[in-house]
Amino acid sequence: MQSRCNEPGLGWEAAQIPEVTVAKLDMNKLNKEQTLYMPKIPDIAKCPEHLAPLKKWEDAFLADFAELRAALSHLEDSRVENSDRQHPVFSFHEDYSCQVLESTLPENFDNLTIDSQPLDCSNPKNSDKRLPLSIINEDDTSLSPENSSPRTESSGNYPLLSVILGMDSVARVSMLRKCINSLETKSTLSRSDCMWLFALCAAIDTPLHADTCAALRSLLRKCASLRAEKSELDDEVVMLNILVTIAGRYFKQSEN
């Protein structure tokens, strides 16, 4: 009897409830507590017109670079096919390592030689001999006392084909990211760093992982930033143009 008496009151209360309820939020307080989801990434610096590479040069370079990658892939496939016996290690003549930036044509592979003893890249004493100086300095604890003395570019700290082919695909990508990260804090691009970046870009597998794409975009922004500060054409500008073309056009990380 009592429930029937309350029915009119319940109906009236239900009629007062709006179909849609909007909560009143204090947006000022909310904005103060919110963190940025996306980092602020700087734009790619514009290149001075008199330092920008010609489209014809870029096309020719990219064709040569693609042929170089194909040649390296062929060498690696040959090593895999002969996995049932001890691998000879391919390496460039000493004079070839200094010419890698001047030409990427496949005929330069005529300068290949075969070492009598393979290089064990898993041994730090061997693999460290040809690692970039900037990467070695980041992990001094892995160096033995006899190998911890500082070295300069004049000591021949350039990538040999034996070292590049001695790495697996994961090690190459990891080394490439470390080289790119080490470049972030530098104000100039050394010849040694450029040659390591060039060699690793020529050897990494595709398709690229998302993290590798992000690293290449960082390389593109850094090289473009260094190039934007230049006023005259010199060897560093040439190296910067090479890396910008590789990261931006070959690996398609440019915004254009």
PDB file of C-alpha atoms in Angstrom:
ATOM      1  CA  MET A   1       0.000   0.000   0.000  1.00  0.00           C
ATOM      2  CA  GLN A   2       2.860   2.324   0.866  1.00  0.00           C
ATOM      3  CA  SER A   3       4.759   1.541  -2.382  1.00  0.00           C
ATOM      4  CA  ARG A   4       1.719   2.503  -4.404  1.00  0.00           C
ATOM      5  CA  CYS A   5       1.628   5.847  -2.623  1.00  0.00           C
ATOM      6  CA  ASN A   6       5.235   6.531  -3.620  1.00  0.00           C
ATOM      7  CA  GLU A   7       4.740   5.774  -7.306  1.00  0.00           C
ATOM      8  CA  PRO A   8       3.634   9.310  -8.270  1.00  0.00           C
ATOM      9  CA  GLY A   9       6.652  10.781  -6.494  1.00  0.00           C
ATOM     10  CA  LEU A  10       9.076   8.430  -8.271  1.00  0.00           C
ATOM     11  CA  GLY A  11       7.596   9.270 -11.610  1.00  0.00           C
ATOM     12  CA  TRP A  12       7.966  12.957 -10.944  1.00  0.00           C
ATOM     13  CA  GLU A  13      11.621  12.563  -9.922  1.00  0.00           C
ATOM     14  CA  ALA A  14      12.401  10.511 -13.024  1.00  0.00           C
ATOM     15  CA  ALA A  15      10.909  13.211 -15.199  1.00  0.00           C
ATOM     16  CA  GLN A  16      13.304  15.769 -13.701  1.00  0.00           C
ATOM     17  CA  ILE A  17      16.433  13.831 -14.745  1.00  0.00           C
ATOM     18  CA  PRO A  18      17.828  15.111 -18.081  1.00  0.00           C
ATOM     19  CA  GLU A  19      18.502  12.628 -20.838  1.00  0.00           C
ATOM     20  CA  VAL A  20      22.087  13.915 -21.248  1.00  0.00           C
ATOM     21  CA  THR A  21      24.222  15.008 -18.300  1.00  0.00           C
ATOM     22  CA  VAL A  22      27.277  17.221 -18.875  1.00  0.00           C
ATOM     23  CA  ALA A  23      29.986  17.257 -16.241  1.00  0.00           C
ATOM     24  CA  LYS A  24      31.527  20.602 -15.371  1.00  0.00           C
ATOM     25  CA  LEU A  25      35.320  20.309 -15.662  1.00  0.00           C
ATOM     26  CA  ASP A  26      37.920  22.761 -14.479  1.00  0.00           C
ATOM     27  CA  MET A  27      40.009  22.914 -17.665  1.00  0.00           C
ATOM     28  CA  ASN A  28      42.691  25.099 -16.063  1.00  0.00           C
ATOM     29  CA  LYS A  29      43.429  22.417 -13.494  1.00  0.00           C
ATOM     30  CA  LEU A  30      43.317  19.696 -16.147  1.00  0.00           C
ATOM     31  CA  ASN A  31      45.791  21.454 -18.445  1.00  0.00           C
ATOM     32  CA  LYS A  32      48.274  21.926 -15.614  1.00  0.00           C
ATOM     33  CA  GLU A  33      48.323  18.209 -14.861  1.00  0.00           C
ATOM     34  CA  GLN A  34      48.482  17.013 -18.470  1.00  0.00           C
ATOM     35  CA  THR A  35      51.808  15.981 -20.025  1.00  0.00           C
ATOM     36  CA  LEU A  36      52.782  16.224 -23.680  1.00  0.00           C
ATOM     37  CA  TYR A  37      52.028  13.053 -25.599  1.00  0.00           C
ATOM     38  CA  MET A  38      54.101  13.926 -28.661  1.00  0.00           C
ATOM     39  CA  PRO A  39      57.565  15.522 -28.377  1.00  0.00           C
ATOM     40  CA  LYS A  40      58.268  18.725 -30.240  1.00  0.00           C
ATOM     41  CA  ILE A  41      60.401  17.647 -33.183  1.00  0.00           C
ATOM     42  CA  PRO A  42      62.339  20.430 -34.936  1.00  0.00           C
ATOM     43  CA  ASP A  43      61.742  21.022 -38.620  1.00  0.00           C
ATOM     44  CA  ILE A  44      64.329  20.040 -41.201  1.00  0.00           C
ATOM     45  CA  ALA A  45      66.583  23.028 -41.763  1.00  0.00           C
ATOM     46  CA  LYS A  46      66.517  24.487 -45.257  1.00  0.00           C
ATOM     47  CA  CYS A  47      69.646  24.165 -47.333  1.00  0.00           C
ATOM     48  CA  PRO A  48      71.290  27.280 -48.794  1.00  0.00           C
ATOM     49  CA  GLU A  49      70.612  27.280 -52.510  1.00  0.00           C
ATOM     50  CA  HIS A  50      74.283  27.380 -53.502  1.00  0.00           C
ATOM     51  CA  LEU A  51      75.015  24.286 -51.377  1.00  0.00           C
ATOM     52  CA  ALA A  52      72.043  22.148 -52.409  1.00  0.00           C
ATOM     53  CA  PRO A  53      72.880  19.152 -54.638  1.00  0.00           C
ATOM     54  CA  LEU A  54      71.506  19.073 -58.153  1.00  0.00           C
ATOM     55  CA  LYS A  55      68.607  16.739 -58.901  1.00  0.00           C
ATOM     56  CA  LYS A  56      70.697  15.109 -61.625  1.00  0.00           C
ATOM     57  CA  TRP A  57      73.484  14.388 -59.130  1.00  0.00           C
ATOM     58  CA  GLU A  58      71.043  12.938 -56.601  1.00  0.00           C
ATOM     59  CA  ASP A  59      69.528  10.602 -59.198  1.00  0.00           C
ATOM     60  CA  ALA A  60      72.945   9.375 -60.321  1.00  0.00           C
ATOM     61  CA  PHE A  61      74.134   8.903 -56.746  1.00  0.00           C
ATOM     62  CA  LEU A  62      71.017   6.983 -55.720  1.00  0.00           C
ATOM     63  CA  ALA A  63      71.431   4.641 -58.689  1.00  0.00           C
ATOM     64  CA  ASP A  64      75.051   3.956 -57.711  1.00  0.00           C
ATOM     65  CA  PHE A  65      74.082   3.510 -54.051  1.00  0.00           C
ATOM     66  CA  ALA A  66      71.395   0.985 -54.992  1.00  0.00           C
ATOM     67  CA  GLU A  67      73.968  -0.962 -57.042  1.00  0.00           C
ATOM     68  CA  LEU A  68      76.383  -0.907 -54.097  1.00  0.00           C
ATOM     69  CA  ARG A  69      73.713  -2.340 -51.774  1.00  0.00           C
ATOM     70  CA  ALA A  70      72.947  -5.035 -54.334  1.00  0.00           C
ATOM     71  CA  ALA A  71      76.644  -5.924 -54.574  1.00  0.00           C
ATOM     72  CA  LEU A  72      76.966  -6.163 -50.790  1.00  0.00           C
ATOM     73  CA  SER A  73      73.854  -8.332 -50.642  1.00  0.00           C
ATOM     74  CA  HIS A  74      75.336 -10.609 -53.314  1.00  0.00           C
ATOM     75  CA  LEU A  75      78.577 -10.943 -51.325  1.00  0.00           C
ATOM     76  CA  GLU A  76      76.659 -11.826 -48.185  1.00  0.00           C
ATOM     77  CA  ASP A  77      74.545 -14.389 -50.024  1.00  0.00           C
ATOM     78  CA  SER A  78      77.728 -15.990 -51.331  1.00  0.00           C
ATOM     79  CA  ARG A  79      79.060 -16.268 -47.784  1.00  0.00           C
ATOM     80  CA  VAL A  80      75.832 -17.938 -46.636  1.00  0.00           C
ATOM     81  CA  GLU A  81      75.933 -20.441 -49.493  1.00  0.00           C
ATOM     82  CA  ASN A  82      79.445 -21.460 -48.450  1.00  0.00           C
ATOM     83  CA  SER A  83      78.526 -21.811 -44.773  1.00  0.00           C
ATOM     84  CA  ASP A  84      79.555 -25.483 -44.754  1.00  0.00           C
ATOM     85  CA  ARG A  85      83.218 -24.473 -44.747  1.00  0.00           C
ATOM     86  CA  GLN A  86      85.349 -21.811 -43.120  1.00  0.00           C
ATOM     87  CA  HIS A  87      84.487 -18.360 -44.407  1.00  0.00           C
ATOM     88  CA  PRO A  88      87.209 -16.277 -45.984  1.00  0.00           C
ATOM     89  CA  VAL A  89      86.828 -12.635 -45.007  1.00  0.00           C
ATOM     90  CA  PHE A  90      86.472 -10.025 -47.721  1.00  0.00           C
ATOM     91  CA  SER A  91      88.124  -6.678 -47.158  1.00  0.00           C
ATOM     92  CA  PHE A  92      89.017  -3.649 -49.192  1.00  0.00           C
ATOM     93  CA  HIS A  93      92.564  -2.639 -49.955  1.00  0.00           C
ATOM     94  CA  GLU A  94      93.702   0.163 -47.676  1.00  0.00           C
ATOM     95  CA  ASP A  95      93.533   2.700 -50.475  1.00  0.00           C
ATOM     96  CA  TYR A  96      89.951   1.689 -51.275  1.00  0.00           C
ATOM     97  CA  SER A  97      88.627   2.640 -47.842  1.00  0.00           C
ATOM     98  CA  CYS A  98      89.645   6.223 -48.532  1.00  0.00           C
ATOM     99  CA  GLN A  99      87.782   6.209 -51.838  1.00  0.00           C
ATOM    100  CA  VAL A 100      84.411   4.929 -50.642  1.00  0.00           C
ATOM    101  CA  LEU A 101      82.845   8.395 -50.634  1.00  0.00           C
ATOM    102  CA  GLU A 102      84.241   9.329 -54.023  1.00  0.00           C
ATOM    103  CA  SER A 103      82.556   6.480 -55.856  1.00  0.00           C
ATOM    104  CA  THR A 104      80.018   3.766 -55.118  1.00  0.00           C
ATOM    105  CA  LEU A 105      80.236   2.064 -58.501  1.00  0.00           C
ATOM    106  CA  PRO A 106      80.258  -1.748 -58.469  1.00  0.00           C
ATOM    107  CA  GLU A 107      83.495  -1.905 -60.466  1.00  0.00           C
ATOM    108  CA  ASN A 108      85.300  -0.817 -57.317  1.00  0.00           C
ATOM    109  CA  PHE A 109      84.667  -4.300 -55.975  1.00  0.00           C
ATOM    110  CA  ASP A 110      87.577  -5.343 -58.197  1.00  0.00           C
ATOM    111  CA  ASN A 111      89.683  -4.062 -55.287  1.00  0.00           C
ATOM    112  CA  LEU A 112      88.384  -6.816 -53.021  1.00  0.00           C
ATOM    113  CA  THR A 113      90.878  -9.206 -51.466  1.00  0.00           C
ATOM    114  CA  ILE A 114      90.539 -12.291 -49.313  1.00  0.00           C
ATOM    115  CA  ASP A 115      92.332 -12.382 -45.968  1.00  0.00           C
ATOM    116  CA  SER A 116      93.963 -15.631 -44.938  1.00  0.00           C
ATOM    117  CA  GLN A 117      92.516 -15.404 -41.405  1.00  0.00           C
ATOM    118  CA  PRO A 118      88.869 -14.573 -40.703  1.00  0.00           C
ATOM    119  CA  LEU A 119      88.067 -11.759 -38.309  1.00  0.00           C
ATOM    120  CA  ASP A 120      86.091 -12.839 -35.270  1.00  0.00           C
ATOM    121  CA  CYS A 121      83.784  -9.871 -34.662  1.00  0.00           C
ATOM    122  CA  SER A 122      82.424 -11.472 -31.510  1.00  0.00           C
ATOM    123  CA  ASN A 123      85.802 -10.898 -29.868  1.00  0.00           C
ATOM    124  CA  PRO A 124      86.019  -7.301 -28.539  1.00  0.00           C
ATOM    125  CA  LYS A 125      89.769  -7.253 -29.133  1.00  0.00           C
ATOM    126  CA  ASN A 126      89.177  -7.820 -32.838  1.00  0.00           C
ATOM    127  CA  SER A 127      85.909  -6.021 -33.483  1.00  0.00           C
ATOM    128  CA  ASP A 128      87.016  -2.894 -31.615  1.00  0.00           C
ATOM    129  CA  LYS A 129      89.886  -2.297 -33.992  1.00  0.00           C
ATOM    130  CA  ARG A 130      87.562  -0.883 -36.629  1.00  0.00           C
ATOM    131  CA  LEU A 131      84.691   0.576 -34.619  1.00  0.00           C
ATOM    132  CA  PRO A 132      83.947   4.313 -34.752  1.00  0.00           C
ATOM    133  CA  LEU A 133      85.876   6.293 -32.157  1.00  0.00           C
ATOM    134  CA  SER A 134      82.685   7.934 -30.907  1.00  0.00           C
ATOM    135  CA  ILE A 135      81.092   4.525 -30.239  1.00  0.00           C
ATOM    136  CA  ILE A 136      84.186   3.133 -28.554  1.00  0.00           C
ATOM    137  CA  ASN A 137      84.366   6.083 -26.188  1.00  0.00           C
ATOM    138  CA  GLU A 138      80.762   5.538 -25.116  1.00  0.00           C
ATOM    139  CA  ASP A 139      81.576   2.094 -23.704  1.00  0.00           C
ATOM    140  CA  ASP A 140      85.106   2.205 -22.374  1.00  0.00           C
ATOM    141  CA  THR A 141      84.418  -0.618 -19.932  1.00  0.00           C
ATOM    142  CA  SER A 142      84.422  -3.122 -22.789  1.00  0.00           C
ATOM    143  CA  LEU A 143      87.954  -2.210 -23.764  1.00  0.00           C
ATOM    144  CA  SER A 144      91.009  -3.951 -22.436  1.00  0.00           C
ATOM    145  CA  PRO A 145      93.838  -1.750 -21.045  1.00  0.00           C
ATOM    146  CA  GLU A 146      96.009  -2.320 -24.076  1.00  0.00           C
ATOM    147  CA  ASN A 147      93.228  -1.159 -26.412  1.00  0.00           C
ATOM    148  CA  SER A 148      91.997   1.789 -24.347  1.00  0.00           C
ATOM    149  CA  SER A 149      94.543   4.319 -25.609  1.00  0.00           C
ATOM    150  CA  PRO A 150      92.986   7.160 -27.605  1.00  0.00           C
ATOM    151  CA  ARG A 151      93.159   7.002 -31.361  1.00  0.00           C
ATOM    152  CA  THR A 152      92.721   9.530 -34.115  1.00  0.00           C
ATOM    153  CA  GLU A 153      91.285   9.391 -37.600  1.00  0.00           C
ATOM    154  CA  SER A 154      94.799   9.295 -39.018  1.00  0.00           C
ATOM    155  CA  SER A 155      95.165   5.812 -37.495  1.00  0.00           C
ATOM    156  CA  GLY A 156      92.809   4.483 -40.177  1.00  0.00           C
ATOM    157  CA  ASN A 157      89.592   4.229 -38.204  1.00  0.00           C
ATOM    158  CA  TYR A 158      87.478   3.443 -41.252  1.00  0.00           C
ATOM    159  CA  PRO A 159      84.941   0.622 -41.789  1.00  0.00           C
ATOM    160  CA  LEU A 160      86.316  -2.461 -43.509  1.00  0.00           C
ATOM    161  CA  LEU A 161      84.082  -4.771 -45.472  1.00  0.00           C
ATOM    162  CA  SER A 162      85.222  -7.638 -43.240  1.00  0.00           C
ATOM    163  CA  VAL A 163      83.776  -5.872 -40.201  1.00  0.00           C
ATOM    164  CA  ILE A 164      80.509  -4.898 -41.913  1.00  0.00           C
ATOM    165  CA  LEU A 165      79.897  -8.395 -43.268  1.00  0.00           C
ATOM    166  CA  GLY A 166      80.966  -9.867 -39.930  1.00  0.00           C
ATOM    167  CA  MET A 167      77.924  -8.255 -38.276  1.00  0.00           C
ATOM    168  CA  ASP A 168      74.463  -9.734 -38.448  1.00  0.00           C
ATOM    169  CA  SER A 169      71.505  -7.579 -39.464  1.00  0.00           C
ATOM    170  CA  VAL A 170      70.606  -6.727 -35.854  1.00  0.00           C
ATOM    171  CA  ALA A 171      74.160  -5.647 -35.031  1.00  0.00           C
ATOM    172  CA  ARG A 172      74.306  -3.385 -38.097  1.00  0.00           C
ATOM    173  CA  VAL A 173      71.092  -1.610 -37.187  1.00  0.00           C
ATOM    174  CA  SER A 174      72.202  -1.256 -33.573  1.00  0.00           C
ATOM    175  CA  MET A 175      75.557   0.183 -34.645  1.00  0.00           C
ATOM    176  CA  LEU A 176      73.834   2.579 -37.056  1.00  0.00           C
ATOM    177  CA  ARG A 177      71.590   3.918 -34.283  1.00  0.00           C
ATOM    178  CA  LYS A 178      74.576   4.377 -31.975  1.00  0.00           C
ATOM    179  CA  CYS A 179      76.474   6.280 -34.668  1.00  0.00           C
ATOM    180  CA  ILE A 180      73.465   8.531 -35.264  1.00  0.00           C
ATOM    181  CA  ASN A 181      73.009   9.141 -31.534  1.00  0.00           C
ATOM    182  CA  SER A 182      76.674  10.041 -31.116  1.00  0.00           C
ATOM    183  CA  LEU A 183      76.396  12.559 -33.961  1.00  0.00           C
ATOM    184  CA  GLU A 184      73.603  14.452 -32.184  1.00  0.00           C
ATOM    185  CA  THR A 185      76.028  16.131 -29.775  1.00  0.00           C
ATOM    186  CA  LYS A 186      78.629  17.071 -32.386  1.00  0.00           C
ATOM    187  CA  SER A 187      79.027  20.370 -34.203  1.00  0.00           C
ATOM    188  CA  THR A 188      80.835  18.911 -37.220  1.00  0.00           C
ATOM    189  CA  LEU A 189      80.751  15.734 -39.274  1.00  0.00           C
ATOM    190  CA  SER A 190      84.093  13.934 -39.430  1.00  0.00           C
ATOM    191  CA  ARG A 191      85.141  11.833 -42.379  1.00  0.00           C
ATOM    192  CA  SER A 192      85.341   8.731 -40.190  1.00  0.00           C
ATOM    193  CA  ASP A 193      81.796   9.181 -38.856  1.00  0.00           C
ATOM    194  CA  CYS A 194      80.478   9.804 -42.350  1.00  0.00           C
ATOM    195  CA  MET A 195      82.123   6.671 -43.732  1.00  0.00           C
ATOM    196  CA  TRP A 196      80.710   4.532 -40.915  1.00  0.00           C
ATOM    197  CA  LEU A 197      77.219   5.932 -41.458  1.00  0.00           C
ATOM    198  CA  PHE A 198      77.568   5.426 -45.207  1.00  0.00           C
ATOM    199  CA  ALA A 199      78.787   1.836 -44.840  1.00  0.00           C
ATOM    200  CA  LEU A 200      76.092   0.861 -42.353  1.00  0.00           C
ATOM    201  CA  CYS A 201      73.344   2.442 -44.466  1.00  0.00           C
ATOM    202  CA  ALA A 202      74.648   0.457 -47.436  1.00  0.00           C
ATOM    203  CA  ALA A 203      74.420  -2.811 -45.501  1.00  0.00           C
ATOM    204  CA  ILE A 204      71.245  -2.628 -43.377  1.00  0.00           C
ATOM    205  CA  ASP A 205      68.319  -4.789 -44.412  1.00  0.00           C
ATOM    206  CA  THR A 206      64.981  -3.508 -45.658  1.00  0.00           C
ATOM    207  CA  PRO A 207      62.137  -3.056 -44.891  1.00  0.00           C
ATOM    208  CA  LEU A 208      63.185  -0.856 -42.003  1.00  0.00           C
ATOM    209  CA  HIS A 209      61.888  -1.069 -38.448  1.00  0.00           C
ATOM    210  CA  ALA A 210      59.991   1.967 -37.167  1.00  0.00           C
ATOM    211  CA  ASP A 211      62.802   2.784 -34.715  1.00  0.00           C
ATOM    212  CA  THR A 212      65.338   2.679 -37.534  1.00  0.00           C
ATOM    213  CA  CYS A 213      63.186   5.049 -39.597  1.00  0.00           C
ATOM    214  CA  ALA A 214      63.060   7.429 -36.639  1.00  0.00           C
ATOM    215  CA  ALA A 215      66.854   7.249 -36.308  1.00  0.00           C
ATOM    216  CA  LEU A 216      67.300   8.020 -40.003  1.00  0.00           C
ATOM    217  CA  ARG A 217      64.981  11.011 -39.660  1.00  0.00           C
ATOM    218  CA  SER A 218      67.162  12.211 -36.789  1.00  0.00           C
ATOM    219  CA  LEU A 219      70.203  11.791 -39.031  1.00  0.00           C
ATOM    220  CA  LEU A 220      68.453  13.763 -41.753  1.00  0.00           C
ATOM    221  CA  ARG A 221      67.586  16.629 -39.392  1.00  0.00           C
ATOM    222  CA  LYS A 222      71.087  16.730 -37.895  1.00  0.00           C
ATOM    223  CA  CYS A 223      72.851  16.747 -41.267  1.00  0.00           C
ATOM    224  CA  ALA A 224      70.469  19.383 -42.600  1.00  0.00           C
ATOM    225  CA  SER A 225      71.110  21.495 -39.488  1.00  0.00           C
ATOM    226  CA  LEU A 226      74.892  21.269 -39.901  1.00  0.00           C
ATOM    227  CA  ARG A 227      74.604  22.069 -43.604  1.00  0.00           C
ATOM    228  CA  ALA A 228      72.422  25.121 -42.938  1.00  0.00           C
ATOM    229  CA  GLU A 229      75.241  26.637 -40.879  1.00  0.00           C
ATOM    230  CA  LYS A 230      77.727  26.365 -43.740  1.00  0.00           C
ATOM    231  CA  SER A 231      78.423  29.268 -46.069  1.00  0.00           C
ATOM    232  CA  GLU A 232      80.913  27.738 -48.506  1.00  0.00           C
ATOM    233  CA  LEU A 233      81.126  24.430 -50.313  1.00  0.00           C
ATOM    234  CA  ASP A 234      83.718  22.104 -48.773  1.00  0.00           C
ATOM    235  CA  ASP A 235      84.286  18.403 -48.127  1.00  0.00           C
ATOM    236  CA  GLU A 236      81.953  18.415 -45.122  1.00  0.00           C
ATOM    237  CA  VAL A 237      79.099  19.819 -47.206  1.00  0.00           C
ATOM    238  CA  VAL A 238      79.634  17.025 -49.741  1.00  0.00           C
ATOM    239  CA  MET A 239      79.465  14.404 -46.982  1.00  0.00           C
ATOM    240  CA  LEU A 240      76.366  16.042 -45.502  1.00  0.00           C
ATOM    241  CA  ASN A 241      74.676  16.055 -48.915  1.00  0.00           C
ATOM    242  CA  ILE A 242      75.462  12.355 -49.300  1.00  0.00           C
ATOM    243  CA  LEU A 243      73.909  11.419 -45.959  1.00  0.00           C
ATOM    244  CA  VAL A 244      70.907  13.707 -46.486  1.00  0.00           C
ATOM    245  CA  THR A 245      70.265  12.081 -49.858  1.00  0.00           C
ATOM    246  CA  ILE A 246      70.551   8.574 -48.418  1.00  0.00           C
ATOM    247  CA  ALA A 247      68.305   9.221 -45.415  1.00  0.00           C
ATOM    248  CA  GLY A 248      65.856  11.508 -47.154  1.00  0.00           C
ATOM    249  CA  ARG A 249      65.470  10.109 -50.640  1.00  0.00           C
ATOM    250  CA  TYR A 250      66.739   6.520 -50.659  1.00  0.00           C
ATOM    251  CA  PHE A 251      65.098   5.528 -47.369  1.00  0.00           C
ATOM    252  CA  LYS A 252      62.215   7.969 -48.012  1.00  0.00           C
ATOM    253  CA  GLN A 253      62.382   9.764 -44.643  1.00  0.00           C
ATOM    254  CA  SER A 254      62.149  13.268 -46.113  1.00  0.00           C
ATOM    255  CA  GLU A 255      58.976  15.253 -45.555  1.00  0.00           C
ATOM    256  CA  ASN A 256      58.963  16.353 -49.178  1.00  0.00           C
TER     257      ASN A 256
END
